Amino acid sequence: MIGGGSWATALTKILSENGARVGWWMRSKDDVQHLLRTRHNPRYLSSVAFDLSRIFPSTELKETVEEADWLVLAVPAAFVQSSLDKLDRDMLKNKRVISAIKGMVPSKNVLVTDYVAERFRLPHDRIGVVAGPCHAEEVALEKQSYLTIGSPSLALAEDFCHLLRNRYVKAHPMEDLDGIEYFAVMKNIIALTCGIAHGLGYGDNFQAVLVSNAVQEMRRFVHAMNPQPRDLSASAYLGDLLVTAYSQFSRNRTFGNMIGRGYSVKSAQMEMNMVAEGYYAVKSIHELNKKLGVHMPITSAAYHVLYEKISPAVELEILKEKFK
């Protein structure tokens, strides 16, 4: 497990309680020492107690990776490159890699799985992605949750599903790696925009229209990037969008709400002390769309607010006239 945040903590809970031995890389030595001393992650989901005969926290990335059969990536997308570039290119050649990151590598504007495939010369059938409506906070509370593992290799996806399934987690495989991953990136942009609208005082009626228009926008973009038939009503797509757009646990919605209420980007980031992936995703998707020319009014509105410092109130006034 690469990462010490809430999703890394939730996945480690699931995997270790299902019997897996989990080498757990964290950046902070203090966090590792605290975990070894108290069995709790001091920063995230601190109510979860871990079995130290099943988890092995460490700040030594190469050692953790070398001993693993599976590599699960759960750091913020903005830190993927700086974390993994410390590894030799051939270190993952016998590994299977799962991205639990719902973001893009911002310096390259590429999906995390594409970066991993290129950086470590891995075929895509050795790579998968975790998707679905599954907030880490609810996993910690053992609320019923559903996950989708996307990979060109259904065998790989099913193998990882088997590691995840328990009495409160259902998991199923899908072959649509790119579509699932792009949707996971874009739903953060939509949730962020929903938060801006809420912060400005827009109600549930407007948010429902925003989300329904968002589904159409996401369909257009994903089809332009990777055309193939998709049932976007599936939980890996629509379910993930809905929970991120509406949930109290959504950090992207929370971040957007603060922007709508008048916070600057920097002050919102500092107060949250957590990474809202949607902030970086907006710029990446906006840059990619310069070549595609897809009609994306919601993404454009979010970009104008976050990167061009247009007033959220002005931008939402313009956006609402584009909806039906």
Coordinates of C-alpha atoms in Angstrom, one line a residue, residues 18-309:
N18 CA -9.4 -10.4 4.8
G19 CA -6.1 -12.1 5.6
A20 CA -3.6 -10.3 3.4
R21 CA -0.2 -9.3 4.6
V22 CA 0.1 -5.6 3.8
G23 CA 3.4 -3.7 3.6
W24 CA 2.3 -0.1 4.1
W25 CA 4.5 2.8 2.9
M26 CA 3.9 6.2 4.5
R27 CA 5.9 9.3 4.0
S28 CA 5.9 10.4 7.7
K29 CA 8.2 8.6 10.2
D30 CA 6.1 10.0 13.0
D31 CA 3.0 8.4 11.6
V32 CA 4.7 5.0 11.2
Q33 CA 6.0 5.1 14.8
H34 CA 2.5 6.1 16.1
L35 CA 0.9 3.3 14.1
L36 CA 3.4 0.8 15.4
R37 CA 2.9 2.0 19.0
T38 CA -0.9 2.4 19.1
R39 CA -2.2 0.4 16.1
H40 CA -4.0 3.5 14.8
N41 CA -3.2 5.9 11.9
P42 CA -2.9 9.3 13.8
R43 CA -4.1 11.4 10.9
Y44 CA -6.9 9.5 9.1
L45 CA -9.7 7.2 10.2
S46 CA -8.0 7.1 13.6
S47 CA -10.8 4.9 15.0
V48 CA -9.6 1.9 13.0
A49 CA -7.4 -0.4 15.0
F50 CA -4.9 -2.6 12.9
D51 CA -3.6 -6.0 13.5
L52 CA 0.2 -5.5 13.5
S53 CA 0.8 -9.2 12.6
R54 CA -0.9 -8.3 9.3
I55 CA 0.4 -4.8 8.5
F56 CA 4.0 -3.7 8.2
P57 CA 4.3 0.1 8.1
S58 CA 7.5 1.6 6.7
T59 CA 9.0 4.7 5.3
E60 CA 11.3 2.6 3.0
L61 CA 9.5 2.6 -0.3
K62 CA 11.9 0.3 -2.3
E63 CA 11.9 -2.3 0.5
T64 CA 8.1 -2.2 0.7
V65 CA 7.7 -2.6 -3.1
E66 CA 10.3 -5.3 -3.4
E67 CA 8.4 -7.6 -1.0
A68 CA 5.0 -7.1 -2.5
D69 CA 3.1 -9.1 -5.2
W70 CA 0.5 -6.3 -5.6
L71 CA 1.2 -2.6 -5.5
V72 CA -1.8 -0.4 -4.5
L73 CA -1.3 3.3 -5.3
A74 CA -3.3 5.6 -2.9
V75 CA -1.3 8.8 -2.7
P76 CA -2.8 12.0 -4.1
A77 CA -2.3 12.2 -7.9
A78 CA -0.1 15.3 -7.6
F79 CA 2.4 13.2 -5.6
V80 CA 2.4 10.0 -7.8
Q81 CA 5.4 11.0 -9.9
S82 CA 7.6 12.3 -7.1
S83 CA 6.9 9.1 -5.1
L84 CA 7.3 6.5 -7.8
D85 CA 10.1 8.1 -9.7
K86 CA 12.4 7.0 -6.8
L87 CA 11.9 3.4 -8.0
D88 CA 14.0 1.8 -10.7
R89 CA 12.2 1.2 -14.0
D90 CA 12.3 -2.6 -13.7
M91 CA 11.1 -2.8 -10.1
L92 CA 7.5 -3.5 -11.1
K93 CA 8.1 -6.0 -13.8
N94 CA 6.7 -8.9 -11.8
K95 CA 4.1 -6.9 -9.9
R96 CA 0.4 -6.3 -10.5
V97 CA -0.5 -2.7 -9.9
I98 CA -3.9 -1.2 -8.8
S99 CA -4.5 2.5 -8.8
A100 CA -6.9 3.7 -6.1
I101 CA -6.2 7.3 -7.2
K102 CA -9.1 9.3 -8.6
G103 CA -7.0 11.9 -10.3
M104 CA -4.5 12.5 -13.1
V105 CA -0.7 13.1 -13.0
P106 CA -0.9 17.0 -13.3
S107 CA 2.5 17.6 -14.8
K108 CA 1.7 15.3 -17.7
N109 CA -2.1 15.4 -17.9
V110 CA -2.2 11.6 -18.1
L111 CA -4.1 9.0 -16.2
V112 CA -2.2 7.4 -13.4
T113 CA -2.4 4.0 -15.0
D114 CA -1.0 5.4 -18.3
Y115 CA 1.9 7.0 -16.3
V116 CA 2.6 3.7 -14.5
A117 CA 2.5 1.7 -17.8
E118 CA 4.9 4.1 -19.5
R119 CA 7.3 4.8 -16.6
F120 CA 7.7 1.1 -15.7
R121 CA 7.1 -0.5 -19.1
L122 CA 4.2 -2.5 -17.8
P123 CA 1.5 -3.9 -20.1
H124 CA -2.0 -2.6 -19.3
D125 CA -3.2 -6.1 -18.5
R126 CA -1.1 -6.0 -15.4
I127 CA -2.8 -2.8 -14.2
G128 CA -6.2 -2.1 -12.7
V129 CA -8.1 0.7 -11.1
V130 CA -10.5 0.8 -8.1
A131 CA -13.7 2.7 -8.7
G132 CA -17.2 3.0 -7.4
P133 CA -19.1 5.0 -4.7
C134 CA -17.0 4.1 -1.6
H135 CA -16.1 6.8 0.8
A136 CA -13.3 5.8 3.2
E137 CA -15.2 7.1 6.2
E138 CA -18.0 4.7 5.5
V139 CA -15.6 1.8 5.0
A140 CA -14.2 2.6 8.5
L141 CA -17.7 2.4 9.9
E142 CA -18.3 -0.9 7.9
K143 CA -21.2 0.5 6.0
Q144 CA -22.3 -1.5 2.9
S145 CA -20.1 -0.5 0.0
Y146 CA -19.6 -1.5 -3.6
L147 CA -16.4 -1.4 -5.6
T148 CA -15.5 -2.0 -9.2
I149 CA -12.1 -3.1 -10.4
G150 CA -11.4 -2.1 -13.9
S151 CA -8.7 -3.7 -16.0
P152 CA -8.2 -5.0 -19.5
S153 CA -7.5 -8.3 -17.8
L154 CA -10.7 -9.6 -16.2
A155 CA -8.6 -12.3 -14.4
L156 CA -6.5 -9.6 -12.7
A157 CA -9.6 -7.6 -11.8
E158 CA -11.3 -10.7 -10.4
D159 CA -8.2 -11.6 -8.3
F160 CA -8.2 -8.2 -6.7
C161 CA -12.0 -8.3 -6.2
H162 CA -11.4 -11.6 -4.2
L163 CA -9.0 -9.8 -1.9
L164 CA -11.6 -7.1 -1.2
R165 CA -14.9 -8.9 -0.7
N166 CA -16.2 -9.2 2.8
R167 CA -19.5 -8.9 4.6
Y168 CA -19.7 -5.1 3.9
V169 CA -17.8 -4.8 0.6
K170 CA -19.0 -6.2 -2.7
A171 CA -16.7 -6.0 -5.6
H172 CA -17.0 -6.9 -9.3
P173 CA -14.6 -6.7 -12.3
M174 CA -15.0 -4.7 -15.5
E175 CA -12.8 -4.3 -18.6
D176 CA -13.2 -0.6 -19.1
L177 CA -10.0 0.7 -17.6
D178 CA -9.9 4.1 -19.3
G179 CA -13.6 4.9 -19.1
I180 CA -13.8 4.1 -15.4
E181 CA -10.6 6.1 -14.7
Y182 CA -11.7 9.2 -16.7
F183 CA -15.1 9.1 -15.0
A184 CA -13.4 8.9 -11.6
V185 CA -11.3 11.9 -12.4
M186 CA -14.2 14.0 -13.8
K187 CA -16.7 13.3 -11.1
N188 CA -14.4 15.3 -8.8
I189 CA -14.7 18.3 -11.0
I190 CA -18.5 18.0 -10.9
A191 CA -18.5 17.6 -7.1
L192 CA -16.3 20.6 -6.8
T193 CA -18.7 22.6 -9.0
C194 CA -21.7 21.4 -7.0
G195 CA -19.9 22.6 -3.9
I196 CA -19.4 26.1 -5.4
A197 CA -23.1 26.2 -6.2
H198 CA -24.0 25.2 -2.7
G199 CA -21.7 27.8 -1.3
L200 CA -23.4 30.4 -3.4
G201 CA -26.8 29.4 -2.1
Y202 CA -28.1 27.4 -5.0
G203 CA -30.5 24.7 -4.0
D204 CA -31.2 21.0 -4.6
N205 CA -33.2 21.7 -7.8
F206 CA -30.2 23.4 -9.4
Q207 CA -27.8 20.7 -8.2
A208 CA -29.9 18.0 -9.7
V209 CA -29.9 19.7 -13.1
L210 CA -26.1 20.4 -12.8
V211 CA -25.5 16.7 -12.2
S212 CA -27.7 15.5 -15.0
N213 CA -26.0 17.9 -17.4
A214 CA -22.7 16.7 -16.0
V215 CA -23.4 13.1 -17.0
Q216 CA -23.9 14.3 -20.6
E217 CA -20.6 16.3 -20.4
M218 CA -18.7 13.3 -19.1
R219 CA -20.1 11.0 -21.7
R220 CA -19.0 13.3 -24.5
F221 CA -15.5 13.7 -23.1
V222 CA -14.9 10.0 -22.3
H223 CA -16.3 8.9 -25.7
A224 CA -13.9 11.4 -27.4
M225 CA -11.0 10.0 -25.5
N226 CA -11.9 6.3 -25.6
P227 CA -14.9 5.5 -27.8
Q228 CA -16.7 2.2 -26.8
P229 CA -20.2 1.2 -25.6
R230 CA -20.7 1.9 -21.9
D231 CA -23.6 1.7 -19.5
L232 CA -23.1 4.9 -17.6
S233 CA -25.8 4.1 -15.2
A234 CA -23.5 1.5 -13.6
S235 CA -22.2 2.2 -10.1
A236 CA -18.6 2.6 -11.3
Y237 CA -19.8 5.6 -13.3
L238 CA -23.1 7.2 -12.1
G239 CA -22.8 5.8 -8.6
D240 CA -19.4 7.3 -8.0
L241 CA -20.5 10.6 -9.4
L242 CA -23.6 10.8 -7.2
V243 CA -21.9 10.0 -3.9
T244 CA -19.1 12.5 -4.6
A245 CA -21.5 15.2 -5.7
Y246 CA -23.9 14.9 -2.7
S247 CA -22.0 13.3 0.2
Q248 CA -21.0 15.1 3.4
F249 CA -17.7 13.1 3.2
S250 CA -16.8 14.5 -0.3
R251 CA -13.7 16.6 0.1
N252 CA -14.2 18.0 -3.5
R253 CA -17.7 19.2 -2.7
T254 CA -16.3 20.6 0.6
F255 CA -13.5 22.4 -1.2
G256 CA -16.0 23.8 -3.8
N257 CA -18.4 25.0 -1.1
M258 CA -15.5 27.0 0.5
I259 CA -14.7 28.6 -2.8
G260 CA -18.4 29.5 -3.3
R261 CA -18.4 31.1 0.1
G262 CA -15.5 33.3 -0.8
Y263 CA -12.4 31.4 0.2
S264 CA -9.3 31.7 -2.0
V265 CA -8.0 28.4 -3.4
K266 CA -4.9 28.6 -1.1
S267 CA -6.9 29.3 2.1
A268 CA -9.4 26.5 1.3
Q269 CA -6.5 24.1 0.8
M270 CA -4.9 25.1 4.0
E271 CA -8.1 24.8 6.1
M272 CA -9.0 21.4 4.7
N273 CA -5.5 19.9 5.2
M274 CA -6.5 17.3 2.6
V275 CA -6.1 17.2 -1.1
A276 CA -9.1 17.8 -3.3
E277 CA -8.3 16.0 -6.5
G278 CA -10.8 18.0 -8.5
Y279 CA -8.6 21.1 -8.3
Y280 CA -5.8 19.5 -10.3
A281 CA -8.2 17.5 -12.4
V282 CA -9.9 20.7 -13.7
K283 CA -6.7 21.9 -15.2
S284 CA -5.7 18.5 -16.7
I285 CA -9.1 17.9 -18.3
H286 CA -9.2 21.5 -19.6
E287 CA -5.8 21.1 -21.2
L288 CA -6.7 17.8 -22.8
N289 CA -9.9 19.3 -24.2
K290 CA -8.1 22.0 -26.0
K291 CA -7.2 19.4 -28.6
L292 CA -10.6 17.6 -28.5
G293 CA -12.9 20.6 -28.6
V294 CA -15.7 18.8 -26.7
H295 CA -18.5 21.0 -25.3
M296 CA -17.7 21.0 -21.6
P297 CA -19.4 24.1 -19.9
I298 CA -19.1 22.7 -16.3
T299 CA -15.4 22.0 -16.6
S300 CA -14.8 25.3 -18.2
A301 CA -16.7 27.2 -15.5
A302 CA -14.7 25.4 -12.8
Y303 CA -11.5 26.2 -14.6
H304 CA -12.4 29.9 -14.9
V305 CA -13.1 30.1 -11.2
L306 CA -10.1 28.2 -10.0
Y307 CA -7.4 29.2 -12.4
E308 CA -8.5 32.5 -14.0
K309 CA -10.0 33.9 -10.7

